[in-house]
CSV table of C-alpha atoms in Angstrom, one decimal:
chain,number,residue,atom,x,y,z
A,1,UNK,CA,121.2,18.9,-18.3
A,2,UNK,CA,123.1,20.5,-15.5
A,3,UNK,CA,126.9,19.7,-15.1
A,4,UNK,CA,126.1,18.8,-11.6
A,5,UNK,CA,123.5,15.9,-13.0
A,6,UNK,CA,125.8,14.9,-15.6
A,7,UNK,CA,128.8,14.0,-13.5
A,8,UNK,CA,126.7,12.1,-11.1
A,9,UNK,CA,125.2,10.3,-13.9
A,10,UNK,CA,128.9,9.4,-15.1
A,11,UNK,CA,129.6,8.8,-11.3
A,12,UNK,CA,126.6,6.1,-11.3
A,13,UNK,CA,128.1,4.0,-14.5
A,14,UNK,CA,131.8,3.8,-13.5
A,15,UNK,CA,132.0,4.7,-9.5
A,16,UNK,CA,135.4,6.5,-8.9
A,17,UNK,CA,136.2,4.8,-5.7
A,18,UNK,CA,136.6,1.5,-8.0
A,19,UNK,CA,139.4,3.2,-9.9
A,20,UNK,CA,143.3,2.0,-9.1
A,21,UNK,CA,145.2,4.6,-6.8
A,22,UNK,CA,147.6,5.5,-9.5
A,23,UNK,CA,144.2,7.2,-11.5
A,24,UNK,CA,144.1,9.6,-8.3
A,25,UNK,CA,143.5,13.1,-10.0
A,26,UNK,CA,143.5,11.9,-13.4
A,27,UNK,CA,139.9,10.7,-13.8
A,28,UNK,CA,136.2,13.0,-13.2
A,29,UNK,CA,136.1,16.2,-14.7
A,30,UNK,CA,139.5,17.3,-16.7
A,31,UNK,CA,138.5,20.3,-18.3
A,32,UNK,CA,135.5,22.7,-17.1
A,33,UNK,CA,132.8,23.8,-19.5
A,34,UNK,CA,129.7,25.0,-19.7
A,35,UNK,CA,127.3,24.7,-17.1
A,36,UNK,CA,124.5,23.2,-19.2
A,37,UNK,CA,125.6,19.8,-20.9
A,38,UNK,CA,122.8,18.5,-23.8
A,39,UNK,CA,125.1,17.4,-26.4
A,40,UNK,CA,127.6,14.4,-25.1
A,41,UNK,CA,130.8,13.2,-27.7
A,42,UNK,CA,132.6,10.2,-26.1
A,43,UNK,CA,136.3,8.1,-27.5
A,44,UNK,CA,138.4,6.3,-26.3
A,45,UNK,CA,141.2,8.7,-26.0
A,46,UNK,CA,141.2,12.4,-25.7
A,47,UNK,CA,143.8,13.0,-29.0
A,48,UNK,CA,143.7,16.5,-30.7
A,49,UNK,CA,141.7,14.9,-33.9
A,50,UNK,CA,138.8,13.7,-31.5
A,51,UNK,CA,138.9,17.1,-29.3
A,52,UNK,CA,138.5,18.7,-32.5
A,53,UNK,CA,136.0,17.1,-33.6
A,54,UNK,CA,134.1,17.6,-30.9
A,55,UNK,CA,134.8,21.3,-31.4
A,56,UNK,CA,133.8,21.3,-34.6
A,57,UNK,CA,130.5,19.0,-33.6
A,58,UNK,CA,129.1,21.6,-31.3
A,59,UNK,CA,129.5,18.9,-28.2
A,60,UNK,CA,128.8,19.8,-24.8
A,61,UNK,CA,131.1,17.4,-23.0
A,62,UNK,CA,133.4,14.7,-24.0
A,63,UNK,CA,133.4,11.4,-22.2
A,64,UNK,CA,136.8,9.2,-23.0
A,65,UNK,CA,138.3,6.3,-21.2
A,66,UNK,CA,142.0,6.9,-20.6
A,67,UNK,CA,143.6,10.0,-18.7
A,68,UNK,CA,144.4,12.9,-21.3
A,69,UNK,CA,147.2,13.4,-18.7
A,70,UNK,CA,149.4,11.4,-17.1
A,71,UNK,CA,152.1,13.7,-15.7
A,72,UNK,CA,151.6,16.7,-13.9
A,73,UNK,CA,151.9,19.8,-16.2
A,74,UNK,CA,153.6,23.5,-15.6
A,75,UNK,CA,152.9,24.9,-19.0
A,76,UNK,CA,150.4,23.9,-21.7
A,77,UNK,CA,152.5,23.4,-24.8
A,78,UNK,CA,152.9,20.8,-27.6
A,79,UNK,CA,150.4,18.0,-28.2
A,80,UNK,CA,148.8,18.8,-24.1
A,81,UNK,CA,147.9,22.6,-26.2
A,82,UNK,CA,146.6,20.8,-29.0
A,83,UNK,CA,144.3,18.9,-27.0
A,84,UNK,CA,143.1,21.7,-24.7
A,85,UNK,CA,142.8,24.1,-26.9
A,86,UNK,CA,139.9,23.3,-28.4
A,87,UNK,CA,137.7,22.4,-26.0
A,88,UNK,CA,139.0,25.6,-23.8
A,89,UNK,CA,138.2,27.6,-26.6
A,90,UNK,CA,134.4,26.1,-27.6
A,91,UNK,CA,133.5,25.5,-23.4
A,92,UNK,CA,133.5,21.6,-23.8
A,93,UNK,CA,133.7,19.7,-20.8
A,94,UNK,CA,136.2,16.9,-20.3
A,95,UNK,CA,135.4,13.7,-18.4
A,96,UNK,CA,137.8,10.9,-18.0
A,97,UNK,CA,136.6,7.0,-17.1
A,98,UNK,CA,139.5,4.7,-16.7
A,99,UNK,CA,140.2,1.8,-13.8
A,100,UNK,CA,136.6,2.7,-12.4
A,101,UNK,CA,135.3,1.8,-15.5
A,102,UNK,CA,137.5,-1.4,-16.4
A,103,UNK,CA,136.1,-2.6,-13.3
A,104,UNK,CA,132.2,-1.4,-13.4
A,105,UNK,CA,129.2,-4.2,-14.2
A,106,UNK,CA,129.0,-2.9,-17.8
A,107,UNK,CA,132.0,-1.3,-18.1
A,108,UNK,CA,135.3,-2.4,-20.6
A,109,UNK,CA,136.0,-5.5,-20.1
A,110,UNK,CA,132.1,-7.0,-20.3
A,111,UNK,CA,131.4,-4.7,-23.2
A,112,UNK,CA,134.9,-6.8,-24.9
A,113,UNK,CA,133.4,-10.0,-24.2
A,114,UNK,CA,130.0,-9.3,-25.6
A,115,UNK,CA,131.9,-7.8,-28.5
A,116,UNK,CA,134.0,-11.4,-29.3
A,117,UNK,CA,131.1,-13.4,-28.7
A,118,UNK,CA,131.7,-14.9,-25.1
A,119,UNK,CA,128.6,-16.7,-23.5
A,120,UNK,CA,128.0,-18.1,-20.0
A,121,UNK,CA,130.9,-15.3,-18.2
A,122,UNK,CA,132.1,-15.3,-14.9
A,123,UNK,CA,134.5,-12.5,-14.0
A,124,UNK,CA,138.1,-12.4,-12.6
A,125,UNK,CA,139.1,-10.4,-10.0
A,126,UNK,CA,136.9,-11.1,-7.8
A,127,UNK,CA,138.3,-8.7,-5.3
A,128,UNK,CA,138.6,-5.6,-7.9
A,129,UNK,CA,134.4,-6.1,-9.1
A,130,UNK,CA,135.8,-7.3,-12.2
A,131,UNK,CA,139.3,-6.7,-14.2
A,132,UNK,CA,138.7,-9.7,-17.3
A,133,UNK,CA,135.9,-11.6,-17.7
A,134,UNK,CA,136.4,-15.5,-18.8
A,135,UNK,CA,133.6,-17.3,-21.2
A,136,UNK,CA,133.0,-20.2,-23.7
A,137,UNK,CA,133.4,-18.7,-27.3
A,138,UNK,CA,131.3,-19.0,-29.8
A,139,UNK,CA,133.5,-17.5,-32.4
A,140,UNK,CA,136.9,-18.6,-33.7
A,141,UNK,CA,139.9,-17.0,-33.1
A,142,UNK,CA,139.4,-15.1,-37.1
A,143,UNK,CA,136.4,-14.0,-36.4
A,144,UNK,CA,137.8,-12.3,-33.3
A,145,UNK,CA,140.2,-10.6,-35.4
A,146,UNK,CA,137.9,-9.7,-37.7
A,147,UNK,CA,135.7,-8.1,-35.2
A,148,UNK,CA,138.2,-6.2,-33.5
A,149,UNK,CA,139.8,-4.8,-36.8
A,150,UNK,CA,143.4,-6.0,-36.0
A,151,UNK,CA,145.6,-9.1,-35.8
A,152,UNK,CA,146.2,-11.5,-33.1
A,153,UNK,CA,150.0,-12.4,-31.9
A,154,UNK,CA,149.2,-16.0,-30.7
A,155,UNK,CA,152.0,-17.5,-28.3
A,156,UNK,CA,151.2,-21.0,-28.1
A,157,UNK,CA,148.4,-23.7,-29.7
A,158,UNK,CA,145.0,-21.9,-29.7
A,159,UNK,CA,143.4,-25.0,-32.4
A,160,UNK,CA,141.4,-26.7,-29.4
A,161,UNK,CA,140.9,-23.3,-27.2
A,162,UNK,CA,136.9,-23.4,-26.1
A,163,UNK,CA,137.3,-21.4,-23.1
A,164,UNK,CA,138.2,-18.2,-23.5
A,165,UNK,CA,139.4,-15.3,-20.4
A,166,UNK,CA,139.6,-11.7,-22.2
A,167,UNK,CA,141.1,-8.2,-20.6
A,168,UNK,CA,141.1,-4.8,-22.1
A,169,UNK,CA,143.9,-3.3,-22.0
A,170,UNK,CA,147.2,-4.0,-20.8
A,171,UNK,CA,146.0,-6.6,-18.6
A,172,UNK,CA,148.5,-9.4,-19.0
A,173,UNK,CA,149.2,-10.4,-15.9
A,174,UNK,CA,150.7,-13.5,-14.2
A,175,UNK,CA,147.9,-13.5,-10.8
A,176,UNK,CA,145.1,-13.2,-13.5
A,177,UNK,CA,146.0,-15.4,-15.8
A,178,UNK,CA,146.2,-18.2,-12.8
A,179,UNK,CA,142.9,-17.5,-11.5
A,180,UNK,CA,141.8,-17.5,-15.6
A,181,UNK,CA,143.2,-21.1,-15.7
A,182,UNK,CA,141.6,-22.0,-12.4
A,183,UNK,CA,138.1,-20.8,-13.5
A,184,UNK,CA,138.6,-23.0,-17.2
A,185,UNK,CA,140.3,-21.0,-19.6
A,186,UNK,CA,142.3,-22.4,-22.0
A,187,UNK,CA,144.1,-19.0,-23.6
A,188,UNK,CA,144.6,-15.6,-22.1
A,189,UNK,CA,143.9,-12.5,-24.6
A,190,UNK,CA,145.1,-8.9,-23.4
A,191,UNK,CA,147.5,-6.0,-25.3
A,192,UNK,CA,150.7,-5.4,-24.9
A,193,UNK,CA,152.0,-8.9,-23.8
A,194,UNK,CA,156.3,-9.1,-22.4
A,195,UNK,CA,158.2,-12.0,-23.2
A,196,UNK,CA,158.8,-13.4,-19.7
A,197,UNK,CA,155.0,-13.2,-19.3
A,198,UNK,CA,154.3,-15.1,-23.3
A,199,UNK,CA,157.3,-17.8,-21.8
A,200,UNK,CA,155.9,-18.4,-18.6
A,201,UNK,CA,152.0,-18.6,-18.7
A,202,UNK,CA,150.5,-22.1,-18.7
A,203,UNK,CA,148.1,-21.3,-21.2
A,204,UNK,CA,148.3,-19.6,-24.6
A,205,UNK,CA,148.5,-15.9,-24.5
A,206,UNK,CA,146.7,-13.9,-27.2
A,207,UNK,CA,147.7,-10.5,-28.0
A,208,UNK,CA,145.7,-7.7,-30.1
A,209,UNK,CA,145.9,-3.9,-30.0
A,210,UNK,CA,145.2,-1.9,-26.5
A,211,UNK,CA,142.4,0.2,-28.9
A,212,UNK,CA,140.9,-2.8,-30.4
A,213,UNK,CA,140.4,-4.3,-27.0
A,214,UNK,CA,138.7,-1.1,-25.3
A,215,UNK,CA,137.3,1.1,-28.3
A,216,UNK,CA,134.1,-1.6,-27.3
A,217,UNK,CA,133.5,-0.9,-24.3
A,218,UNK,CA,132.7,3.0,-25.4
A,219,UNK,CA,130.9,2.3,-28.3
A,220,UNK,CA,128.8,0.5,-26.2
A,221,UNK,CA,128.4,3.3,-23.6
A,222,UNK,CA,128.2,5.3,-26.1
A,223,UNK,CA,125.3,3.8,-27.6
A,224,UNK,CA,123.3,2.9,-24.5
A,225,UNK,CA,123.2,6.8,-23.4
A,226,UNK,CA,122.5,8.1,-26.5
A,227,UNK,CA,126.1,9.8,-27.3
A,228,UNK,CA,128.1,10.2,-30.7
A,229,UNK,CA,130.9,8.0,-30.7
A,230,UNK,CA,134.2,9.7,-32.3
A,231,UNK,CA,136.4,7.2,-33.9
A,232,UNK,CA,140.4,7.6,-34.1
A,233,UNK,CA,142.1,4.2,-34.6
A,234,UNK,CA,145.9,4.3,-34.5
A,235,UNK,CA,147.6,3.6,-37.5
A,236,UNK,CA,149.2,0.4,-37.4
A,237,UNK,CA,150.9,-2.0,-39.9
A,238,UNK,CA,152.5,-5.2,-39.8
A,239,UNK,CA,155.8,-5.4,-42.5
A,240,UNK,CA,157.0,-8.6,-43.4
């Protein structure tokens, strides 16, 4: 396939012009390869373990969700050489998805609620496509956990929660979260929750990890174009 044919192909499943401004020049095409893409790798993240495995794998392009670069850069050195070296060296193309594709029909957030077993979804955000998707579970809150491979920090009563409003991501926010409880939902789950948020929502806020709540949504893109899927879950533990 030509790089040309790829890229619009990408451009079709998560439209940059849906992305947020801060993603301008940090999503599309991050690293040139070769001209001729037939073998497609895709993560979540664009580490140095999943860029060299992709090396290793004889891939094409790489497809991952969040930015391999958020600041601007004036030398390649450190973890930045780490992740570029490999694909400079074996001609792998780099293609990042991020806000387009949290807000894309298909994209992160339905892929999450499909994953925890919502039914009968509407989506939030009306205005952004969709950013959180609200739904009537079918699952209780263990299962969740044990289908997304991590715990759940639970502020408030979840023991009669029906209604459900899920967000990859860092997506606790205080304008979605009222328009969740305005469309049903009983509890609120996102990552990386802050306190004044957990104190002030009127509904229960559920926290898991920022991988466990995306990682979905590229397994399942993954899967639907025919790609290999490269894990790399962070290592987390809980002491107590």
């Amino acid at each position: 396939m030509d790089r040309e044919i790829f890229i619009s192909r990408l451009e079709e499943i998560a439209p940059p012009e849906l992305a947020e401004e801060f993603d301008f020049g940090r999503i599309g095409l991050i690293n040139e390869g070769t001209d001729n893409i037939n073998r497609i790798a895709c993560a979540l993240d664009a580490t140095p373990l999943v860029c060299e495995t992709a090396a290793k794998g004889g891939f094409d392009a790489l497809v991952v969700h969040h930015p391999a670069f958020w600041e601007a850069m004036h030398g390649i050195r450190g973890r930045n050489s780490e992740v570029l070296r490999p694909l400079i060296k074996n001609n792998i193309n780099l293609y990042a998805m991020h806000t387009n594709f949290d807000h894309a029909v298909g994209g992160i957030n339905d892929a999450l609620a499909s994953e925890v077993g919502l039914v009968n979804c509407v989506r939030l955000d009306k205005t952004h496509n969709s950013l959180g998707v609200i739904g009537d579970m079918t699952k209780s809150f263990s299962e969740i956990a044990d289908i997304l491979g991590c715990g759940l920090r639970v502020w408030g009563d979840v023991s009669e929660v029906k209604k459900l409003a899920v967000c990859g991501g860092s997506g606790f926010d205080y304008e979605l979260i009222e328009e969740a409880v305005s469309l049903g939902a009983q509890a609120y789950m996102a990552s990386e929750l802050k306190y004044n948020l957990a104190r002030e929502s009127p509904i229960p806020c559920i926290e898991a990890t920022h991988y466990a709540l995306e990682a979905p949504g590229m397994r399942a893109l993954s899967k639907r174009e025919g790609w290999t899927f490269i894990e790399d879950i962070p290592l987390t533990t809980i002491i107590q």
